[in-house]
């Protein structure tokens, strides 16, 4: 009974938080029992077979050994590619403008964030691993990363909680970076901050991506709680 309740609650949580149908077929993807049960991610994976091997190799070089981590890395990179192809953020198979169009976003870069941020606030792993290594990237790029991590993490939390831990840390890190961009823009380039707020396309994409990221954190916490109670 508890196992049945556990499965139902996990499925409903995915539907409520992520817009995934509560009942759907699970598709066998790999010989080592990796399944992609998100219709949007499954379609995305099938859409770009030519990139599977190269991104899987990249995942291995990054130290990802767990099967779900490897496929998750492939999916993450495919989200970037598909978003670029369609010039819209891939969100559950729908594309939301304006993507990385420079004219649609504030002009502050990671290099500016590095210069403006007090040293005591630079203790985030995302700062040292991402901000410092991509000085020309902007708020739009941070949203692009946050969006990709949110999709993959939501899927991994349902199948590989251990592997999802790093993904969850990255979601929290990029949420911090997005908020830092917004705060710095408001403080140092207020005209651009106002323009962003008044741009319905950009502000809607920003709100949707950030909201989904926070929902994924909540959904993963719920799945973790249900797994703990199930084992008691």
Short mmCIF file of C-alpha atoms in Angstrom, two decimals:
data_model
loop_
_atom_site.label_atom_id
_atom_site.label_comp_id
_atom_site.label_asym_id
_atom_site.label_seq_id
_atom_site.Cartn_x
_atom_site.Cartn_y
_atom_site.Cartn_z
CA UNK A 1 0.00 0.00 0.00
CA UNK A 2 2.73 2.44 0.97
CA UNK A 3 4.69 1.57 -2.17
CA UNK A 4 1.63 2.29 -4.28
CA UNK A 5 1.06 5.60 -2.47
CA UNK A 6 4.74 6.46 -2.92
CA UNK A 7 4.54 5.93 -6.70
CA UNK A 8 1.30 7.89 -7.00
CA UNK A 9 2.59 10.86 -5.01
CA UNK A 10 5.86 10.99 -6.96
CA UNK A 11 3.94 10.90 -10.23
CA UNK A 12 1.48 13.57 -9.15
CA UNK A 13 4.32 15.73 -7.82
CA UNK A 14 5.99 15.60 -11.20
CA UNK A 15 2.75 16.59 -12.87
CA UNK A 16 2.03 19.46 -10.50
CA UNK A 17 5.51 20.92 -10.42
CA UNK A 18 6.80 20.15 -13.89
CA UNK A 19 3.88 19.89 -16.22
CA UNK A 20 4.61 16.23 -16.99
CA UNK A 21 1.61 13.94 -17.50
CA UNK A 22 0.94 11.92 -14.36
CA UNK A 23 0.54 8.74 -16.41
CA UNK A 24 2.86 8.01 -19.29
CA UNK A 25 4.88 5.23 -20.85
CA UNK A 26 8.44 4.73 -19.69
CA UNK A 27 10.80 4.40 -22.63
CA UNK A 28 13.79 2.11 -22.37
CA UNK A 29 16.77 4.05 -23.65
CA UNK A 30 19.92 2.21 -22.63
CA UNK A 31 21.06 -1.32 -21.90
CA UNK A 32 22.00 -0.25 -18.36
CA UNK A 33 18.40 0.56 -17.44
CA UNK A 34 18.39 4.31 -18.00
CA UNK A 35 14.90 5.45 -18.91
CA UNK A 36 13.71 8.84 -20.13
CA UNK A 37 10.11 9.09 -18.96
CA UNK A 38 9.67 12.75 -19.82
CA UNK A 39 8.00 13.00 -23.25
CA UNK A 40 9.76 16.30 -24.01
CA UNK A 41 13.22 15.02 -23.05
CA UNK A 42 12.65 11.72 -24.83
CA UNK A 43 11.70 13.55 -28.03
CA UNK A 44 14.72 15.81 -27.65
CA UNK A 45 17.07 12.83 -27.20
CA UNK A 46 15.66 11.13 -30.28
CA UNK A 47 15.94 14.34 -32.30
CA UNK A 48 19.76 14.60 -32.15
CA UNK A 49 21.30 11.09 -32.33
CA UNK A 50 24.48 12.44 -33.93
CA UNK A 51 25.39 14.20 -30.68
CA UNK A 52 24.89 11.29 -28.28
CA UNK A 53 28.39 9.84 -28.44
CA UNK A 54 30.30 13.11 -28.34
CA UNK A 55 28.39 14.41 -25.32
CA UNK A 56 28.60 11.05 -23.55
CA UNK A 57 32.37 11.20 -24.02
CA UNK A 58 32.32 14.73 -22.63
CA UNK A 59 30.36 13.50 -19.59
CA UNK A 60 32.94 10.81 -18.91
CA UNK A 61 35.74 13.36 -19.15
CA UNK A 62 33.89 15.49 -16.61
CA UNK A 63 33.99 12.55 -14.21
CA UNK A 64 30.37 11.45 -14.54
CA UNK A 65 30.26 7.66 -14.28
CA UNK A 66 26.71 6.95 -13.19
CA UNK A 67 24.43 6.09 -16.15
CA UNK A 68 21.86 8.77 -15.35
CA UNK A 69 24.58 11.39 -14.94
CA UNK A 70 25.97 10.54 -18.36
CA UNK A 71 22.61 10.68 -20.13
CA UNK A 72 21.73 13.75 -18.07
CA UNK A 73 24.81 15.52 -19.43
CA UNK A 74 23.79 14.61 -22.97
CA UNK A 75 20.30 15.98 -22.37
CA UNK A 76 21.67 19.16 -20.78
CA UNK A 77 23.80 19.93 -23.83
CA UNK A 78 20.98 19.03 -26.23
CA UNK A 79 18.74 21.57 -24.48
CA UNK A 80 21.34 24.25 -25.27
CA UNK A 81 21.59 23.12 -28.88
CA UNK A 82 17.85 22.90 -29.45
CA UNK A 83 17.31 26.29 -27.81
CA UNK A 84 19.93 27.80 -30.10
CA UNK A 85 18.44 26.16 -33.20
CA UNK A 86 14.98 27.53 -32.41
CA UNK A 87 16.23 30.80 -30.85
CA UNK A 88 14.02 30.20 -27.85
CA UNK A 89 14.50 28.62 -24.43
CA UNK A 90 13.48 24.96 -24.62
CA UNK A 91 10.91 24.49 -21.86
CA UNK A 92 9.15 21.12 -21.96
CA UNK A 93 9.35 21.10 -25.76
CA UNK A 94 8.04 24.65 -26.21
CA UNK A 95 10.37 27.51 -27.22
CA UNK A 96 10.28 30.81 -25.39
CA UNK A 97 11.85 33.92 -26.86
CA UNK A 98 14.05 35.94 -26.74
CA UNK A 99 16.75 33.40 -25.87
CA UNK A 100 20.24 35.03 -25.99
CA UNK A 101 19.36 38.07 -28.10
CA UNK A 102 21.71 40.72 -26.70
CA UNK A 103 19.20 43.51 -27.22
CA UNK A 104 16.64 41.80 -25.01
CA UNK A 105 18.75 41.55 -21.85
CA UNK A 106 20.83 43.78 -19.56
CA UNK A 107 24.43 44.22 -20.68
CA UNK A 108 26.24 43.36 -17.43
CA UNK A 109 28.62 40.44 -17.91
CA UNK A 110 30.19 37.89 -15.60
CA UNK A 111 33.33 40.03 -15.70
CA UNK A 112 31.30 42.97 -14.39
CA UNK A 113 29.79 40.78 -11.66
CA UNK A 114 33.30 39.72 -10.66
CA UNK A 115 34.39 43.35 -10.38
CA UNK A 116 31.29 44.58 -8.56
CA UNK A 117 30.68 41.70 -6.15
CA UNK A 118 32.30 42.05 -2.71
CA UNK A 119 34.90 39.38 -2.01
CA UNK A 120 32.92 37.99 0.91
CA UNK A 121 30.09 37.15 -1.49
CA UNK A 122 32.28 35.16 -3.87
CA UNK A 123 32.17 31.93 -1.88
CA UNK A 124 29.74 30.22 -4.26
CA UNK A 125 31.05 27.28 -6.30
CA UNK A 126 29.23 28.68 -9.34
CA UNK A 127 31.26 31.86 -9.03
CA UNK A 128 34.60 30.08 -9.24
CA UNK A 129 33.60 27.42 -11.73
CA UNK A 130 31.36 29.48 -14.02
CA UNK A 131 31.57 33.25 -13.52
CA UNK A 132 35.36 33.37 -13.56
CA UNK A 133 35.61 31.01 -16.55
CA UNK A 134 33.02 32.73 -18.77
CA UNK A 135 33.68 36.47 -18.39
CA UNK A 136 31.61 37.57 -21.39
CA UNK A 137 28.44 35.70 -20.43
CA UNK A 138 25.36 37.62 -19.30
CA UNK A 139 22.10 37.13 -17.43
CA UNK A 140 20.69 35.40 -20.52
CA UNK A 141 23.44 32.76 -20.39
CA UNK A 142 22.83 32.18 -16.68
CA UNK A 143 19.14 31.63 -17.43
CA UNK A 144 20.10 29.23 -20.23
CA UNK A 145 22.13 27.16 -17.76
CA UNK A 146 19.47 27.31 -15.08
CA UNK A 147 16.86 26.11 -17.56
CA UNK A 148 18.96 23.15 -18.70
CA UNK A 149 19.81 22.10 -15.15
CA UNK A 150 16.16 22.35 -14.11
CA UNK A 151 14.99 19.96 -16.83
CA UNK A 152 17.68 17.37 -16.19
CA UNK A 153 17.47 17.59 -12.40
CA UNK A 154 13.70 17.09 -12.35
CA UNK A 155 14.18 13.88 -14.35
CA UNK A 156 17.17 12.65 -12.32
CA UNK A 157 15.44 13.16 -8.98
CA UNK A 158 12.86 10.60 -10.02
CA UNK A 159 15.49 7.99 -10.90
CA UNK A 160 18.89 8.68 -9.34
CA UNK A 161 18.81 10.83 -6.21
CA UNK A 162 22.53 10.38 -5.60
CA UNK A 163 23.41 11.58 -9.07
CA UNK A 164 20.96 14.46 -8.75
CA UNK A 165 22.79 16.00 -5.79
CA UNK A 166 25.30 17.83 -8.00
CA UNK A 167 22.51 19.02 -10.27
CA UNK A 168 20.58 20.42 -7.33
CA UNK A 169 23.67 22.31 -6.18
CA UNK A 170 23.99 23.83 -9.64
CA UNK A 171 20.34 24.92 -9.65
CA UNK A 172 20.86 26.68 -6.33
CA UNK A 173 24.07 28.23 -7.64
CA UNK A 174 22.51 29.58 -10.81
CA UNK A 175 19.50 30.89 -8.91
CA UNK A 176 21.99 32.84 -6.83
CA UNK A 177 23.74 34.11 -9.96
CA UNK A 178 20.49 35.17 -11.66
CA UNK A 179 19.47 37.09 -8.55
CA UNK A 180 22.93 38.64 -8.36
CA UNK A 181 22.61 39.82 -11.96
CA UNK A 182 19.21 41.34 -11.21
CA UNK A 183 20.44 43.07 -8.06
CA UNK A 184 23.57 44.44 -9.76
CA UNK A 185 21.60 45.60 -12.77
CA UNK A 186 19.11 47.40 -10.55
CA UNK A 187 21.93 49.08 -8.64
CA UNK A 188 24.40 49.94 -11.40
CA UNK A 189 22.35 50.17 -14.62
CA UNK A 190 18.85 51.12 -13.41
CA UNK A 191 17.65 52.07 -16.89
CA UNK A 192 18.35 48.52 -18.09
CA UNK A 193 16.61 47.13 -15.02
CA UNK A 194 13.51 49.15 -15.85
CA UNK A 195 13.69 48.10 -19.50
CA UNK A 196 13.81 44.45 -18.50
CA UNK A 197 10.81 44.85 -16.21
CA UNK A 198 8.84 46.55 -18.99
CA UNK A 199 9.79 43.98 -21.66
CA UNK A 200 6.97 41.40 -21.49
CA UNK A 201 8.85 38.77 -23.52
CA UNK A 202 12.13 38.86 -21.60
CA UNK A 203 10.54 39.29 -18.18
CA UNK A 204 8.10 36.43 -18.83
CA UNK A 205 10.92 34.07 -19.85
CA UNK A 206 12.91 35.12 -16.78
CA UNK A 207 9.95 34.55 -14.46
CA UNK A 208 9.09 31.17 -15.99
CA UNK A 209 12.65 29.79 -15.82
CA UNK A 210 13.22 30.96 -12.24
CA UNK A 211 9.83 29.69 -11.09
CA UNK A 212 10.39 26.27 -12.66
CA UNK A 213 13.83 26.02 -11.05
CA UNK A 214 12.35 26.67 -7.61
CA UNK A 215 9.58 24.16 -8.30
CA UNK A 216 12.17 21.53 -9.21
CA UNK A 217 13.92 22.09 -5.89
CA UNK A 218 10.59 21.58 -4.13
CA UNK A 219 9.71 18.51 -6.16
CA UNK A 220 13.09 16.89 -5.52
CA UNK A 221 12.74 17.57 -1.81
CA UNK A 222 9.32 15.87 -1.87
CA UNK A 223 10.67 12.82 -3.71
CA UNK A 224 13.55 12.58 -1.23
CA UNK A 225 11.14 12.78 1.71
CA UNK A 226 8.90 10.08 0.24
CA UNK A 227 11.88 7.80 -0.35
CA UNK A 228 13.01 8.25 3.26
CA UNK A 229 9.56 7.51 4.67
CA UNK A 230 9.21 4.53 2.35
CA UNK A 231 12.39 2.99 3.78
CA UNK A 232 11.29 3.43 7.40
#
